[in-house]
């Protein structure tokens, strides 16, 4: 298998499912001279997406900053994850967005950095943000060498599993055929292998991209580049067709919980925490939140079983970033916060509190015994790449996929119709 370039670290010198707030952010005391009160405003606002009522790591980081700088006030503006993109763009257009907004690299979502920067909504950042760019990702953080987002951590998008429940159900399936068989067994006992938020497009879209990981990007890491060059199409791709047909396969095998089509994100939290579902298609950082909420259960991260074990592939990239609103009223205070957040102590602590992988030193990270132990070899072998939609030209392509998968689940759309809609959206 062709391997993706690894996000292997940074130049020398230098997350949207929330995690638990009760954890302490170690090492976040502000060094001398970093106080945001040295001139200008002493307050700023921060917007981020949240999928439930648990405090997000972005808010935890902000609260620790205020602890270190008592004269600074941060106003937190959390927004529901499934409407965050639209809300963010609406607020930016209206000129009333927060001073700092959480964005995503690339161009495939409403919160993506490239289209927001092109529209003039984001402020260029300084060298501290440039030094935090994961290797090979510069073009997704801004055009012409400019950087409009400060990476926070490396987020894995794979399966979050209730390892305790999975062990009780038998050995976790090694390939897709074994997965189908286990789905039927679990369904007969009133459980499900997967918890799905079928009414939430971010989750249905991520589910489909997860199915495409081994079928499309593991086989051809340059598939997005070929699509941009019009050498391939979604509708003409056997890998993408197989991925969307697999949605029907999962549904027919009883892999999703009952009522999945109308379920929200709470179905994933409840299903995994209770052990009635074994796994969910959610950012890997959720393992820490779930483990805190479900006493007695161990949670971890696994690759979705591929058609054969040797084809396993996951997504791992800097999916979230801090950006400064170009129309921010408190730019100096916002820049002071980003400078503090870019310091090694804070980047390491953010990854720990978020349950993510660090944005630096991934090649030497110790996977043994931790939540990422089951995908450690994939990361070390370079069998991973960025979320595909970060390289898509606009958010309409992902919207067509996410809503299309909802249609597949309800029987209103076919895989071919969804793929054709994605191709049409690519040209918009």
Tab-separated table of C-alpha atoms in Angstrom:
chain	number	residue	atom	x	y	z
A	1	UNK	CA	0.000	0.000	0.000
A	2	UNK	CA	1.236	3.451	-0.791
A	3	UNK	CA	1.828	5.315	2.422
A	4	UNK	CA	0.810	8.856	3.242
A	5	UNK	CA	3.421	11.299	4.345
A	6	UNK	CA	3.421	11.315	8.110
A	7	UNK	CA	2.760	14.379	10.211
A	8	UNK	CA	6.154	13.782	11.771
A	9	UNK	CA	6.702	16.911	13.772
A	10	UNK	CA	7.548	20.560	13.476
A	11	UNK	CA	10.389	22.803	12.597
A	12	UNK	CA	12.766	23.208	15.505
A	13	UNK	CA	11.915	26.176	17.687
A	14	UNK	CA	8.596	26.456	18.156
A	15	UNK	CA	-9.593	19.917	18.169
A	16	UNK	CA	-15.480	18.896	17.223
A	17	UNK	CA	-16.306	16.536	19.931
A	18	UNK	CA	-15.558	18.091	23.334
A	19	UNK	CA	-13.728	16.321	26.129
A	20	UNK	CA	-14.102	16.375	29.857
A	21	UNK	CA	-13.495	19.645	31.655
A	22	UNK	CA	-12.639	18.253	35.069
A	23	UNK	CA	-9.147	17.225	33.986
A	24	UNK	CA	-6.365	19.508	35.005
A	25	UNK	CA	-4.365	21.302	32.322
A	26	UNK	CA	-0.874	20.633	33.603
A	27	UNK	CA	1.954	22.987	32.827
A	28	UNK	CA	-0.200	25.946	31.817
A	29	UNK	CA	1.178	28.586	34.105
A	30	UNK	CA	2.062	31.714	32.185
A	31	UNK	CA	5.759	32.564	31.995
A	32	UNK	CA	6.993	36.012	32.798
A	33	UNK	CA	6.075	38.553	30.165
A	34	UNK	CA	3.164	36.606	28.684
A	35	UNK	CA	0.412	38.503	30.480
A	36	UNK	CA	-2.225	39.635	28.032
A	37	UNK	CA	-2.839	42.821	29.989
A	38	UNK	CA	0.269	44.570	28.659
A	39	UNK	CA	-1.532	47.199	26.622
A	40	UNK	CA	-4.833	47.165	24.773
A	41	UNK	CA	-7.965	45.252	25.690
A	42	UNK	CA	-7.875	42.709	28.470
A	43	UNK	CA	-10.804	40.692	27.157
A	44	UNK	CA	-11.801	38.733	24.076
A	45	UNK	CA	-14.407	36.208	22.964
A	46	UNK	CA	-13.973	32.629	21.741
A	47	UNK	CA	-16.343	30.492	19.634
A	48	UNK	CA	-16.143	26.722	19.235
A	49	UNK	CA	-18.395	23.802	18.344
A	50	UNK	CA	-19.787	21.485	20.986
A	51	UNK	CA	-21.834	18.310	20.718
A	52	UNK	CA	-23.186	18.210	24.262
A	53	UNK	CA	-23.184	20.127	27.518
A	54	UNK	CA	-19.733	18.988	28.643
A	55	UNK	CA	-17.150	21.749	28.625
A	56	UNK	CA	-14.817	21.644	25.646
A	57	UNK	CA	-11.001	21.537	25.732
A	58	UNK	CA	-10.981	24.974	24.086
A	59	UNK	CA	-12.909	26.361	27.041
A	60	UNK	CA	-10.698	24.515	29.532
A	61	UNK	CA	-7.620	26.071	27.925
A	62	UNK	CA	-9.229	29.501	28.043
A	63	UNK	CA	-10.132	29.113	31.706
A	64	UNK	CA	-6.561	28.162	32.576
A	65	UNK	CA	-5.357	31.235	30.689
A	66	UNK	CA	-7.623	33.397	32.823
A	67	UNK	CA	-6.290	31.681	35.947
A	68	UNK	CA	-2.762	32.598	34.862
A	69	UNK	CA	-3.890	36.118	33.882
A	70	UNK	CA	-6.533	37.238	36.415
A	71	UNK	CA	-7.092	40.579	34.667
A	72	UNK	CA	-8.174	38.849	31.424
A	73	UNK	CA	-11.784	37.996	30.696
A	74	UNK	CA	-12.776	35.512	27.980
A	75	UNK	CA	-16.381	35.266	26.839
A	76	UNK	CA	-17.077	31.729	25.611
A	77	UNK	CA	-19.567	31.250	22.798
A	78	UNK	CA	-20.132	27.496	22.289
A	79	UNK	CA	-22.318	26.528	19.328
A	80	UNK	CA	-23.998	23.195	18.470
A	81	UNK	CA	-21.685	21.184	16.242
A	82	UNK	CA	-24.320	20.414	13.623
A	83	UNK	CA	-25.035	24.133	13.051
A	84	UNK	CA	-21.615	25.594	13.876
A	85	UNK	CA	-20.483	26.045	10.262
A	86	UNK	CA	-23.548	27.998	9.217
A	87	UNK	CA	-23.602	30.045	12.416
A	88	UNK	CA	-19.913	30.921	12.102
A	89	UNK	CA	-20.192	32.128	8.510
A	90	UNK	CA	-23.374	34.079	9.261
A	91	UNK	CA	-21.716	35.827	12.194
A	92	UNK	CA	-18.562	36.586	10.220
A	93	UNK	CA	-20.622	38.069	7.412
A	94	UNK	CA	-22.624	40.143	9.888
A	95	UNK	CA	-19.470	41.359	11.626
A	96	UNK	CA	-20.451	40.009	15.041
A	97	UNK	CA	-18.383	36.824	15.276
A	98	UNK	CA	-16.118	36.153	18.261
A	99	UNK	CA	-12.591	37.530	18.330
A	100	UNK	CA	-11.174	33.992	18.144
A	101	UNK	CA	-13.010	31.240	16.274
A	102	UNK	CA	-12.163	27.565	16.031
A	103	UNK	CA	-11.688	26.569	12.399
A	104	UNK	CA	-10.539	23.551	10.385
A	105	UNK	CA	-7.723	23.386	7.825
A	106	UNK	CA	-8.507	23.101	4.132
A	107	UNK	CA	-11.631	23.998	2.209
A	108	UNK	CA	-14.198	21.231	2.563
A	109	UNK	CA	-16.362	22.590	5.397
A	110	UNK	CA	-18.172	25.788	6.291
A	111	UNK	CA	-15.596	26.364	9.059
A	112	UNK	CA	-12.634	25.669	6.761
A	113	UNK	CA	-9.724	28.082	6.770
A	114	UNK	CA	-9.113	28.553	3.033
A	115	UNK	CA	-12.544	29.857	1.959
A	116	UNK	CA	-12.859	31.974	5.120
A	117	UNK	CA	-9.420	33.505	4.500
A	118	UNK	CA	-10.211	34.079	0.832
A	119	UNK	CA	-13.387	35.927	1.865
A	120	UNK	CA	-11.303	38.188	4.105
A	121	UNK	CA	-12.807	36.932	7.363
A	122	UNK	CA	-9.569	35.758	9.027
A	123	UNK	CA	-6.463	37.577	10.252
A	124	UNK	CA	-3.001	36.340	9.114
A	125	UNK	CA	-1.041	34.865	12.019
A	126	UNK	CA	2.621	35.139	12.958
A	127	UNK	CA	5.612	32.793	13.013
A	128	UNK	CA	4.493	31.015	16.183
A	129	UNK	CA	1.528	29.603	14.270
A	130	UNK	CA	3.742	28.718	11.292
A	131	UNK	CA	6.041	26.709	13.528
A	132	UNK	CA	3.085	24.593	14.650
A	133	UNK	CA	2.172	23.501	11.124
A	134	UNK	CA	2.247	19.697	10.823
A	135	UNK	CA	4.572	18.548	8.065
A	136	UNK	CA	3.034	18.775	4.623
A	137	UNK	CA	-0.040	20.712	5.739
A	138	UNK	CA	0.959	24.321	5.027
A	139	UNK	CA	-1.287	24.660	1.979
A	140	UNK	CA	-4.379	23.827	4.056
A	141	UNK	CA	-3.700	26.618	6.556
A	142	UNK	CA	-3.488	29.474	4.060
A	143	UNK	CA	-2.466	30.478	0.539
A	144	UNK	CA	0.853	31.947	-0.603
A	145	UNK	CA	2.756	31.021	2.534
A	146	UNK	CA	0.375	32.822	4.868
A	147	UNK	CA	-1.110	31.074	7.900
A	148	UNK	CA	-4.647	31.779	9.090
A	149	UNK	CA	-5.003	29.053	11.710
A	150	UNK	CA	-2.944	27.772	14.645
A	151	UNK	CA	-3.008	23.973	14.922
A	152	UNK	CA	-3.978	22.603	18.326
A	153	UNK	CA	-3.327	18.823	18.179
A	154	UNK	CA	-3.390	15.797	15.891
A	155	UNK	CA	-6.880	14.321	15.860
A	156	UNK	CA	-7.514	10.752	14.792
A	157	UNK	CA	-10.834	9.951	13.113
A	158	UNK	CA	-11.521	6.243	13.381
A	159	UNK	CA	-13.658	4.183	15.759
A	160	UNK	CA	-13.990	4.956	19.452
A	161	UNK	CA	-14.755	1.664	21.157
A	162	UNK	CA	-16.013	0.573	24.543
A	163	UNK	CA	-13.240	-1.967	25.010
A	164	UNK	CA	-14.903	-3.507	28.046
A	165	UNK	CA	-18.146	-4.157	26.169
A	166	UNK	CA	-16.251	-5.311	23.073
A	167	UNK	CA	-14.303	-7.852	25.118
A	168	UNK	CA	-17.510	-9.168	26.645
A	169	UNK	CA	-18.951	-9.627	23.140
A	170	UNK	CA	-15.942	-11.609	21.949
A	171	UNK	CA	-12.925	-10.700	19.856
A	172	UNK	CA	-13.244	-7.441	17.935
A	173	UNK	CA	-13.714	-8.252	14.236
A	174	UNK	CA	-10.510	-8.341	12.203
A	175	UNK	CA	-12.113	-7.725	8.809
A	176	UNK	CA	-15.348	-6.502	7.284
A	177	UNK	CA	-16.865	-9.951	6.830
A	178	UNK	CA	-16.337	-10.737	10.513
A	179	UNK	CA	-17.820	-7.349	11.326
A	180	UNK	CA	-21.069	-8.203	9.507
A	181	UNK	CA	-21.308	-11.491	11.390
A	182	UNK	CA	-20.787	-9.825	14.757
A	183	UNK	CA	-23.418	-7.193	13.914
A	184	UNK	CA	-26.037	-9.914	13.431
A	185	UNK	CA	-25.042	-11.616	16.676
A	186	UNK	CA	-25.224	-8.385	18.650
A	187	UNK	CA	-28.563	-7.416	17.089
A	188	UNK	CA	-30.078	-10.707	18.208
A	189	UNK	CA	-29.091	-9.858	21.789
A	190	UNK	CA	-30.564	-6.334	21.619
A	191	UNK	CA	-27.250	-4.554	21.130
A	192	UNK	CA	-25.441	-2.995	18.177
A	193	UNK	CA	-21.873	-2.825	17.003
A	194	UNK	CA	-22.187	0.847	16.090
A	195	UNK	CA	-24.005	3.813	17.572
A	196	UNK	CA	-24.965	6.236	14.808
A	197	UNK	CA	-26.348	9.784	14.984
A	198	UNK	CA	-28.312	9.392	11.767
A	199	UNK	CA	-30.070	12.745	12.100
A	200	UNK	CA	-26.767	14.639	12.403
A	201	UNK	CA	-25.017	15.207	9.051
A	202	UNK	CA	-21.550	15.565	10.636
A	203	UNK	CA	-21.837	11.978	11.883
A	204	UNK	CA	-23.275	10.396	8.745
A	205	UNK	CA	-20.614	12.140	6.674
A	206	UNK	CA	-17.819	10.918	8.944
A	207	UNK	CA	-19.243	7.393	8.817
A	208	UNK	CA	-19.069	7.381	5.019
A	209	UNK	CA	-15.554	8.826	4.984
A	210	UNK	CA	-14.493	6.141	7.473
A	211	UNK	CA	-15.770	3.474	5.090
A	212	UNK	CA	-13.808	5.145	2.294
A	213	UNK	CA	-10.565	5.173	4.293
A	214	UNK	CA	-9.308	1.728	3.282
A	215	UNK	CA	-11.356	1.469	0.076
A	216	UNK	CA	-10.261	4.779	-1.455
A	217	UNK	CA	-7.435	6.607	0.316
A	218	UNK	CA	-5.541	3.577	1.582
A	219	UNK	CA	-5.430	2.292	-1.994
A	220	UNK	CA	-4.703	5.672	-3.594
A	221	UNK	CA	-3.582	8.492	-1.253
A	222	UNK	CA	-3.561	10.877	-4.232
A	223	UNK	CA	-7.222	10.294	-5.052
A	224	UNK	CA	-8.255	13.852	-4.103
A	225	UNK	CA	-5.531	15.337	-6.285
A	226	UNK	CA	-6.730	13.201	-9.179
A	227	UNK	CA	-10.304	14.358	-8.603
A	228	UNK	CA	-9.136	17.974	-8.661
A	229	UNK	CA	-7.370	17.266	-11.960
A	230	UNK	CA	-10.584	15.648	-13.301
A	231	UNK	CA	-8.811	12.321	-13.752
A	232	UNK	CA	-11.373	10.520	-11.573
A	233	UNK	CA	-14.916	11.121	-10.309
A	234	UNK	CA	-16.866	9.968	-7.282
A	235	UNK	CA	-19.471	8.252	-9.457
A	236	UNK	CA	-16.779	6.474	-11.460
A	237	UNK	CA	-14.791	5.325	-8.421
A	238	UNK	CA	-15.172	1.680	-7.442
A	239	UNK	CA	-13.746	2.506	-4.017
A	240	UNK	CA	-16.298	5.225	-3.304
A	241	UNK	CA	-19.104	3.085	-4.678
A	242	UNK	CA	-18.003	0.252	-2.388
A	243	UNK	CA	-17.876	2.633	0.593
A	244	UNK	CA	-21.457	3.828	0.115
A	245	UNK	CA	-22.758	0.363	-0.669
A	246	UNK	CA	-21.204	-0.634	2.660
A	247	UNK	CA	-23.602	1.789	4.386
A	248	UNK	CA	-26.461	-0.407	3.151
A	249	UNK	CA	-24.526	-3.500	4.192
A	250	UNK	CA	-24.135	-2.173	7.729
A	251	UNK	CA	-27.800	-1.224	7.902
A	252	UNK	CA	-29.009	-4.600	6.602
A	253	UNK	CA	-26.700	-6.502	8.965
A	254	UNK	CA	-28.169	-4.667	11.969
A	255	UNK	CA	-24.928	-2.848	12.742
A	256	UNK	CA	-26.700	0.344	13.850
A	257	UNK	CA	-28.882	0.742	16.922
A	258	UNK	CA	-32.644	0.813	16.527
A	259	UNK	CA	-33.904	4.253	15.533
A	260	UNK	CA	-30.485	5.247	14.218
A	261	UNK	CA	-31.930	7.235	11.297
A	262	UNK	CA	-33.543	9.753	13.645
A	263	UNK	CA	-30.912	9.734	16.378
A	264	UNK	CA	-28.743	12.635	17.510
A	265	UNK	CA	-25.274	12.708	19.043
A	266	UNK	CA	-26.684	11.768	22.432
A	267	UNK	CA	-27.404	8.297	21.044
A	268	UNK	CA	-23.672	7.773	20.570
A	269	UNK	CA	-22.787	8.963	24.055
A	270	UNK	CA	-25.505	6.890	25.711
A	271	UNK	CA	-24.905	3.806	23.589
A	272	UNK	CA	-21.153	3.680	24.135
A	273	UNK	CA	-21.273	4.674	27.789
A	274	UNK	CA	-23.853	1.993	28.588
A	275	UNK	CA	-22.182	-0.657	26.423
A	276	UNK	CA	-25.347	-1.284	24.392
A	277	UNK	CA	-23.255	-0.211	21.384
A	278	UNK	CA	-19.605	-1.147	21.062
A	279	UNK	CA	-18.234	1.606	18.835
A	280	UNK	CA	-18.991	4.909	17.151
A	281	UNK	CA	-17.734	6.906	14.181
A	282	UNK	CA	-16.533	9.909	16.170
A	283	UNK	CA	-13.249	11.795	16.641
A	284	UNK	CA	-10.878	9.720	18.729
A	285	UNK	CA	-10.628	12.383	21.405
A	286	UNK	CA	-14.061	11.279	22.636
A	287	UNK	CA	-12.520	8.221	24.313
A	288	UNK	CA	-11.440	10.353	27.261
A	289	UNK	CA	-14.835	11.970	27.785
A	290	UNK	CA	-16.573	8.603	27.602
A	291	UNK	CA	-14.159	6.916	29.968
A	292	UNK	CA	-14.777	9.628	32.524
A	293	UNK	CA	-18.545	9.308	32.131
A	294	UNK	CA	-18.706	5.505	32.230
A	295	UNK	CA	-17.031	4.281	35.394
A	296	UNK	CA	-15.715	0.756	35.083
A	297	UNK	CA	-15.403	0.790	31.289
A	298	UNK	CA	-12.231	1.187	29.286
A	299	UNK	CA	-12.358	3.062	25.969
A	300	UNK	CA	-9.942	3.058	23.078
A	301	UNK	CA	-9.440	3.839	19.416
A	302	UNK	CA	-9.499	1.304	16.568
A	303	UNK	CA	-9.450	1.330	12.806
A	304	UNK	CA	-12.695	0.358	11.101
A	305	UNK	CA	-12.148	-3.255	9.974
A	306	UNK	CA	-11.229	-3.240	6.288
A	307	UNK	CA	-12.043	-5.897	3.716
A	308	UNK	CA	-8.757	-7.500	4.755
A	309	UNK	CA	-6.605	-6.660	7.814
A	310	UNK	CA	-3.601	-5.584	5.739
A	311	UNK	CA	-5.671	-2.784	4.167
A	312	UNK	CA	-6.465	-0.987	7.421
A	313	UNK	CA	-6.162	2.799	7.213
A	314	UNK	CA	-7.132	5.709	9.482
A	315	UNK	CA	-7.357	9.468	9.307
A	316	UNK	CA	-5.035	11.535	11.487
A	317	UNK	CA	-4.419	15.240	11.010
A	318	UNK	CA	-4.594	18.650	12.627
A	319	UNK	CA	-8.352	18.978	12.296
A	320	UNK	CA	-8.848	22.050	14.466
A	321	UNK	CA	-7.187	25.436	14.737
A	322	UNK	CA	-7.505	28.785	16.451
A	323	UNK	CA	-8.163	31.643	14.022
A	324	UNK	CA	-8.548	35.358	14.661
A	325	UNK	CA	-11.550	37.151	13.222
A	326	UNK	CA	-10.281	39.861	10.845
A	327	UNK	CA	-12.973	42.166	12.249
A	328	UNK	CA	-12.138	41.327	15.875
A	329	UNK	CA	-12.495	44.224	18.305
A	330	UNK	CA	-9.852	42.773	20.632
A	331	UNK	CA	-7.080	41.594	18.303
A	332	UNK	CA	-4.176	42.286	20.631
A	333	UNK	CA	-5.724	40.270	23.454
A	334	UNK	CA	-6.542	37.485	20.987
A	335	UNK	CA	-2.966	37.440	19.664
A	336	UNK	CA	-1.569	37.302	23.196
A	337	UNK	CA	-3.693	34.233	23.904
A	338	UNK	CA	-2.556	32.484	20.712
A	339	UNK	CA	1.089	33.250	21.515
A	340	UNK	CA	0.625	31.632	24.924
A	341	UNK	CA	-1.257	28.664	23.450
A	342	UNK	CA	1.601	28.064	20.973
A	343	UNK	CA	4.155	27.450	23.716
A	344	UNK	CA	5.319	23.797	24.024
A	345	UNK	CA	3.875	23.405	27.517
A	346	UNK	CA	0.435	24.424	26.310
A	347	UNK	CA	0.434	22.372	23.086
A	348	UNK	CA	1.414	19.262	25.034
A	349	UNK	CA	-1.151	19.953	27.734
A	350	UNK	CA	-3.918	20.610	25.191
A	351	UNK	CA	-3.329	17.214	23.574
A	352	UNK	CA	-3.438	15.532	26.970
A	353	UNK	CA	-6.619	17.203	28.097
A	354	UNK	CA	-8.271	16.702	24.712
A	355	UNK	CA	-7.269	13.039	24.553
A	356	UNK	CA	-5.606	13.732	21.194
A	357	UNK	CA	-2.127	13.070	19.840
A	358	UNK	CA	0.448	15.850	20.196
A	359	UNK	CA	1.060	18.205	17.309
A	360	UNK	CA	4.797	17.603	17.851
A	361	UNK	CA	6.847	14.427	18.274
A	362	UNK	CA	4.383	11.967	16.757
A	363	UNK	CA	7.185	9.750	15.429
A	364	UNK	CA	8.426	9.058	18.952
A	365	UNK	CA	5.044	8.897	20.687
A	366	UNK	CA	4.597	5.941	23.054
A	367	UNK	CA	1.411	4.169	21.935
A	368	UNK	CA	1.809	1.136	24.174
A	369	UNK	CA	-0.842	0.768	26.837
A	370	UNK	CA	-2.766	3.912	25.952
A	371	UNK	CA	-6.038	4.568	24.169
A	372	UNK	CA	-4.263	4.567	20.787
A	373	UNK	CA	-2.451	1.248	21.217
A	374	UNK	CA	-4.589	-0.517	18.589
A	375	UNK	CA	-3.679	1.977	15.855
A	376	UNK	CA	-0.085	2.646	16.897
A	377	UNK	CA	1.369	0.423	14.188
A	378	UNK	CA	-0.749	2.129	11.509
A	379	UNK	CA	0.562	5.534	12.561
A	380	UNK	CA	4.157	4.307	12.750
A	381	UNK	CA	3.840	2.653	9.327
A	382	UNK	CA	2.388	5.793	7.781
A	383	UNK	CA	-0.953	4.171	6.993
A	384	UNK	CA	-2.932	7.303	7.672
A	385	UNK	CA	-3.820	10.584	6.040
A	386	UNK	CA	-5.875	13.741	6.576
A	387	UNK	CA	-9.655	13.801	6.530
A	388	UNK	CA	-10.575	13.770	2.830
A	389	UNK	CA	-12.987	16.681	2.963
A	390	UNK	CA	-10.214	19.022	4.133
A	391	UNK	CA	-8.976	18.880	0.533
A	392	UNK	CA	-12.337	19.150	-1.186
A	393	UNK	CA	-13.004	22.487	-2.930
A	394	UNK	CA	-16.101	23.496	-0.956
A	395	UNK	CA	-18.399	22.397	1.832
A	396	UNK	CA	-21.160	21.441	-0.623
A	397	UNK	CA	-19.344	18.195	-1.495
A	398	UNK	CA	-19.354	17.060	2.123
A	399	UNK	CA	-22.949	18.228	2.545
A	400	UNK	CA	-23.950	16.088	-0.445
A	401	UNK	CA	-22.207	13.097	1.135
A	402	UNK	CA	-23.615	13.601	4.636
A	403	UNK	CA	-27.218	14.195	3.588
A	404	UNK	CA	-26.876	11.496	0.945
A	405	UNK	CA	-25.919	8.906	3.552
A	406	UNK	CA	-28.994	9.921	5.535
A	407	UNK	CA	-30.987	9.163	2.374
A	408	UNK	CA	-29.298	5.782	1.982
A	409	UNK	CA	-30.146	4.855	5.563
A	410	UNK	CA	-33.804	5.784	5.091
A	411	UNK	CA	-33.992	4.110	1.673
A	412	UNK	CA	-34.640	7.373	-0.172
A	413	UNK	CA	-31.359	7.513	-2.093
A	414	UNK	CA	-29.018	5.070	-3.784
A	415	UNK	CA	-25.217	5.160	-3.550
A	416	UNK	CA	-25.024	6.152	-7.223
A	417	UNK	CA	-27.322	9.130	-6.641
A	418	UNK	CA	-25.183	10.308	-3.727
A	419	UNK	CA	-21.954	10.011	-5.706
A	420	UNK	CA	-23.448	11.905	-8.630
A	421	UNK	CA	-24.529	14.665	-6.255
A	422	UNK	CA	-20.990	14.868	-4.866
A	423	UNK	CA	-19.583	15.238	-8.374
A	424	UNK	CA	-22.091	17.986	-9.123
A	425	UNK	CA	-21.201	19.776	-5.896
A	426	UNK	CA	-17.484	19.583	-6.707
A	427	UNK	CA	-18.056	21.901	-9.654
A	428	UNK	CA	-19.970	24.537	-7.685
